[in-house]
PDB file of C-alpha atoms in Angstrom:
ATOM      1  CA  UNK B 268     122.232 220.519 260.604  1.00  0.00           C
ATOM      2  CA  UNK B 269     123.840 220.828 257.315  1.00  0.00           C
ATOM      3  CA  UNK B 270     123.198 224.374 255.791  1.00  0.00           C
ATOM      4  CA  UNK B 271     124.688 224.920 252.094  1.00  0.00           C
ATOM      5  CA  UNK B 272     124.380 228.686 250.643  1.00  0.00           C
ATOM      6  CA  UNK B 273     124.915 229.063 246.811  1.00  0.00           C
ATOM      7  CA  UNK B 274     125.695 232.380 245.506  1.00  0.00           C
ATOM      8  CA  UNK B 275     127.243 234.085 242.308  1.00  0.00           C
ATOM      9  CA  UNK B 276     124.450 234.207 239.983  1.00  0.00           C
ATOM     10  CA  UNK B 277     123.673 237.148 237.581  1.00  0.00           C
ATOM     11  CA  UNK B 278     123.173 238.084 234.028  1.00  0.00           C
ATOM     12  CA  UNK B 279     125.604 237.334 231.438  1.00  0.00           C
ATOM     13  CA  UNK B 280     125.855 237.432 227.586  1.00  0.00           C
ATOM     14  CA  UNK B 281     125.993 234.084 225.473  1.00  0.00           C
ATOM     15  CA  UNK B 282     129.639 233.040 224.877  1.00  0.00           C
ATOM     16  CA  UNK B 283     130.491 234.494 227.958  1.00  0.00           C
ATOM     17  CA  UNK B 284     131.453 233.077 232.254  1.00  0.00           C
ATOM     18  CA  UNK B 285     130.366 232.831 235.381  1.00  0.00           C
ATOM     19  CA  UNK B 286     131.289 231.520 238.469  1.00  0.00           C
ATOM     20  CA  UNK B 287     128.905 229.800 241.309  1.00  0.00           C
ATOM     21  CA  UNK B 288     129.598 229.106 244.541  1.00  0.00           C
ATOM     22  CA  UNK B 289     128.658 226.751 247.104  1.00  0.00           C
ATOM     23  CA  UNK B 290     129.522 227.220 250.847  1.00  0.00           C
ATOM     24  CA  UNK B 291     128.354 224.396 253.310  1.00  0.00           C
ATOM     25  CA  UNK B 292     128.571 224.020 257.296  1.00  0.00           C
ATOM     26  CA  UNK B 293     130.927 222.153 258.600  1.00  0.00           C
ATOM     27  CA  UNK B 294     128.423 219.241 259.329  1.00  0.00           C
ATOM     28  CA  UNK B 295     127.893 219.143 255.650  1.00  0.00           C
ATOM     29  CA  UNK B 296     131.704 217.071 255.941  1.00  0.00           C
ATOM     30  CA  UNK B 297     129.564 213.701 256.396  1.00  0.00           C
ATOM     31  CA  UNK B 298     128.237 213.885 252.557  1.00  0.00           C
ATOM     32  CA  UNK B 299     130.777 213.565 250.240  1.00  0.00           C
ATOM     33  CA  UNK B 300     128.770 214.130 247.346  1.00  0.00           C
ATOM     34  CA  UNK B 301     128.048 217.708 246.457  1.00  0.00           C
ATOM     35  CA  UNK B 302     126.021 218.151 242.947  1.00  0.00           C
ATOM     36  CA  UNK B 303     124.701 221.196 240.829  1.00  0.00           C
ATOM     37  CA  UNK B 304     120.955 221.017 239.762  1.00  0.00           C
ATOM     38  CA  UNK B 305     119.173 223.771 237.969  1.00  0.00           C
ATOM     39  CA  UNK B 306     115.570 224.389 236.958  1.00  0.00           C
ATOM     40  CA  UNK B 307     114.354 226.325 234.082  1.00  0.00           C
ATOM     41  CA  UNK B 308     111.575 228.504 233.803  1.00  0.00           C
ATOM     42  CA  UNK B 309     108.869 225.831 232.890  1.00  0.00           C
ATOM     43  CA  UNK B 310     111.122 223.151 233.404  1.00  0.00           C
ATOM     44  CA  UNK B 311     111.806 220.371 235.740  1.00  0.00           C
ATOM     45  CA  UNK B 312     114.711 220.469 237.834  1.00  0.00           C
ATOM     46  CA  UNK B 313     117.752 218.517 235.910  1.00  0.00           C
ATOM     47  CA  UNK B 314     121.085 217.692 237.309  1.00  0.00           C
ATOM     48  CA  UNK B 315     124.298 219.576 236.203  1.00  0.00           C
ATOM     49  CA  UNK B 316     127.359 218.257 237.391  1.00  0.00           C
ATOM     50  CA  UNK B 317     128.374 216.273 240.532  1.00  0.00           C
ATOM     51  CA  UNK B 318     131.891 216.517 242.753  1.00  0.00           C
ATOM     52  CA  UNK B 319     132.860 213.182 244.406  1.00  0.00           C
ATOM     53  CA  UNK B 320     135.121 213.962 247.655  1.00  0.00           C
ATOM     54  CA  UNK B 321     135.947 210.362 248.042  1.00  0.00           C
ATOM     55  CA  UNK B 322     138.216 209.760 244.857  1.00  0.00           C
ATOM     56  CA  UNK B 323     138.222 213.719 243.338  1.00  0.00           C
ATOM     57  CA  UNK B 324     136.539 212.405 240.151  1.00  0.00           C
ATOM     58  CA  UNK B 325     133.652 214.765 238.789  1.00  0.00           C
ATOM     59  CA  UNK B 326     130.487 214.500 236.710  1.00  0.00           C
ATOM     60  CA  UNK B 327     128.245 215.863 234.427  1.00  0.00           C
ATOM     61  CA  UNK B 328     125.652 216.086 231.817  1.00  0.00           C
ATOM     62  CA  UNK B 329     125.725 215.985 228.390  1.00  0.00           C
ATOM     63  CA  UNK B 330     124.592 219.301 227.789  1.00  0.00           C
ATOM     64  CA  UNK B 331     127.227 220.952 229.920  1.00  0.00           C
ATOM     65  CA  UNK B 332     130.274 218.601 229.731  1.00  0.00           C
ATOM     66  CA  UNK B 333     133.591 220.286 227.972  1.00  0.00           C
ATOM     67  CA  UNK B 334     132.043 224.020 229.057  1.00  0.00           C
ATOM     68  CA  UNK B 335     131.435 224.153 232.958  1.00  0.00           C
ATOM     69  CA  UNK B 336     133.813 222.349 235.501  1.00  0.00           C
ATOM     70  CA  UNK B 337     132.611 221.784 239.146  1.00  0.00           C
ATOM     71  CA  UNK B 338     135.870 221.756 241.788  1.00  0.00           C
ATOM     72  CA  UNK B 339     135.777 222.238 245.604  1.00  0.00           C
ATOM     73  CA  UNK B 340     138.081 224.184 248.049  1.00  0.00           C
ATOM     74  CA  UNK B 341     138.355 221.316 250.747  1.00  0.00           C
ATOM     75  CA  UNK B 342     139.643 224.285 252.714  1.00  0.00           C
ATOM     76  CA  UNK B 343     136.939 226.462 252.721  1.00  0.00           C
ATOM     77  CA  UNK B 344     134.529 223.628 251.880  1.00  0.00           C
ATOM     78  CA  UNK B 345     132.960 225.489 249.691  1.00  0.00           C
ATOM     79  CA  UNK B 346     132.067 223.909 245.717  1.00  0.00           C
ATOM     80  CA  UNK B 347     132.112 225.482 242.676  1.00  0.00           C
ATOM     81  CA  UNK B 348     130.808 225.685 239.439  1.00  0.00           C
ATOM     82  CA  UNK B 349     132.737 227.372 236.633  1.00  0.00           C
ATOM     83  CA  UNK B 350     130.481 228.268 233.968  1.00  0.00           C
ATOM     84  CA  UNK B 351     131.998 228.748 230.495  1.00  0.00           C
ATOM     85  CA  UNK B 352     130.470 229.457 226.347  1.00  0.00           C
ATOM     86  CA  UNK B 353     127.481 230.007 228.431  1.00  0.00           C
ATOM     87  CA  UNK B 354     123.976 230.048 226.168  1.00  0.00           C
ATOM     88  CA  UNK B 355     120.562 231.335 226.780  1.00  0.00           C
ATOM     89  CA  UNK B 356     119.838 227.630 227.240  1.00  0.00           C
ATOM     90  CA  UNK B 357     121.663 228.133 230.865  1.00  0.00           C
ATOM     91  CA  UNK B 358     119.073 230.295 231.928  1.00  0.00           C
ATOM     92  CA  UNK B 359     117.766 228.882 235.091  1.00  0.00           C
ATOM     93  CA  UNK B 360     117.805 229.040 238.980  1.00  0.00           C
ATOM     94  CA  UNK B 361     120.937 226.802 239.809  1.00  0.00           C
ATOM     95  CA  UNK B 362     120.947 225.042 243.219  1.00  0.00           C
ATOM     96  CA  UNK B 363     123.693 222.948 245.205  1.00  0.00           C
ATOM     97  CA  UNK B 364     123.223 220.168 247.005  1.00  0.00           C
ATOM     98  CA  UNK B 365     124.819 217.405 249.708  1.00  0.00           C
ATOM     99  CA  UNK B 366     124.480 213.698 249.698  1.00  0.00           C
ATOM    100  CA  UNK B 367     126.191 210.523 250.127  1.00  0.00           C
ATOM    101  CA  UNK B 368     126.018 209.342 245.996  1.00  0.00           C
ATOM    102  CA  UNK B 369     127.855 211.672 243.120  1.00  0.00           C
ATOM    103  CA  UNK B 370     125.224 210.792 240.479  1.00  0.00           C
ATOM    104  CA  UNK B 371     122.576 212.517 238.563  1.00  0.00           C
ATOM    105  CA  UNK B 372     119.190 211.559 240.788  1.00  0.00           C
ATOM    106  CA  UNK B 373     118.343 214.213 242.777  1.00  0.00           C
ATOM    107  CA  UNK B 374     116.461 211.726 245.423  1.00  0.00           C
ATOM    108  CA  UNK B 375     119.991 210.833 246.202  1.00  0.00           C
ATOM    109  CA  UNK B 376     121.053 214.319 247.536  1.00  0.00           C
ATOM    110  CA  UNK B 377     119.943 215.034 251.308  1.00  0.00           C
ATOM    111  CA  UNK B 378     120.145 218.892 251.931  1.00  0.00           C
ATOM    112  CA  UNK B 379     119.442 221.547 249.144  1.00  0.00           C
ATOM    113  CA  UNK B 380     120.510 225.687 249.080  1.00  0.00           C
ATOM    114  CA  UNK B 381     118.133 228.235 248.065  1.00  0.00           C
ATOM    115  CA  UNK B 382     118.176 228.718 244.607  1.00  0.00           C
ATOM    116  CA  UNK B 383     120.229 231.436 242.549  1.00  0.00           C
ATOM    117  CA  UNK B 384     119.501 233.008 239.380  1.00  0.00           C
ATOM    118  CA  UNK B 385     121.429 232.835 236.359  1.00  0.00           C
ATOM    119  CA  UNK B 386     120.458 234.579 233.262  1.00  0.00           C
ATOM    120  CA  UNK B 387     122.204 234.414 229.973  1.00  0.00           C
ATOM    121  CA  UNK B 388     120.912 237.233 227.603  1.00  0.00           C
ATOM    122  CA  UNK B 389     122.253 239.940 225.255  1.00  0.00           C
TER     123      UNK B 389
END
């Protein structure tokens, strides 16, 4: 079963960075799409940025693109998500995901981690 664990949330101040990670099970090798959702407090769950294993190339929204970069460790297998000029806006529980399509639709991604926090306050 494929088994993905994101960690590295926490509070930080506007302007500032934070890196999340994304470790997956070995089984999670079959998906070569690994994406970045996050859900805000009375908010649906919108995509953030997707990693395509096939070809390298990467993907994301317009409300994050040119301040967070997503990049895996095909070693580790493990995905991240560097989080930079972070605003309040960011605020929300960020989860990773595994599927076989590096796009924005959520219905595309197969296995979900638990959710973690992210908080950007002064």
């Amino acid at each position: 079963d494929v088994q993905l664990q994101a960690s590295g949330g926490g509070l930080v101040r506007p302007g500032g960075s934070l890196t999340l990670s994304c470790t997956a099970s070995k089984y999670s090798l079959d998906y070569s799409a690994r994406g970045w959702f996050r859900r805000a407090p009375g908010k649906e769950r919108e995509w953030v940025a997707s990693y395509d294993s096939n070809d390298g190339r990467t993907y994301y929204s317009d409300s994050v693109k040119g301040r967070f970069t997503i990049s895996r460790d095909s070693a580790k297998n493990i995905v991240y998500l560097q989080m930079n000029k972070m605003k309040p806006e960011d605020t929300a529980v960020y989860y990773c995901a595994a599927g076989s399509w590096a796009g924005g639709n959520e219905a595309m991604y197969d296995y979900w981690g638990q959710g973690t926090q992210v908080t950007v306050s002064s």
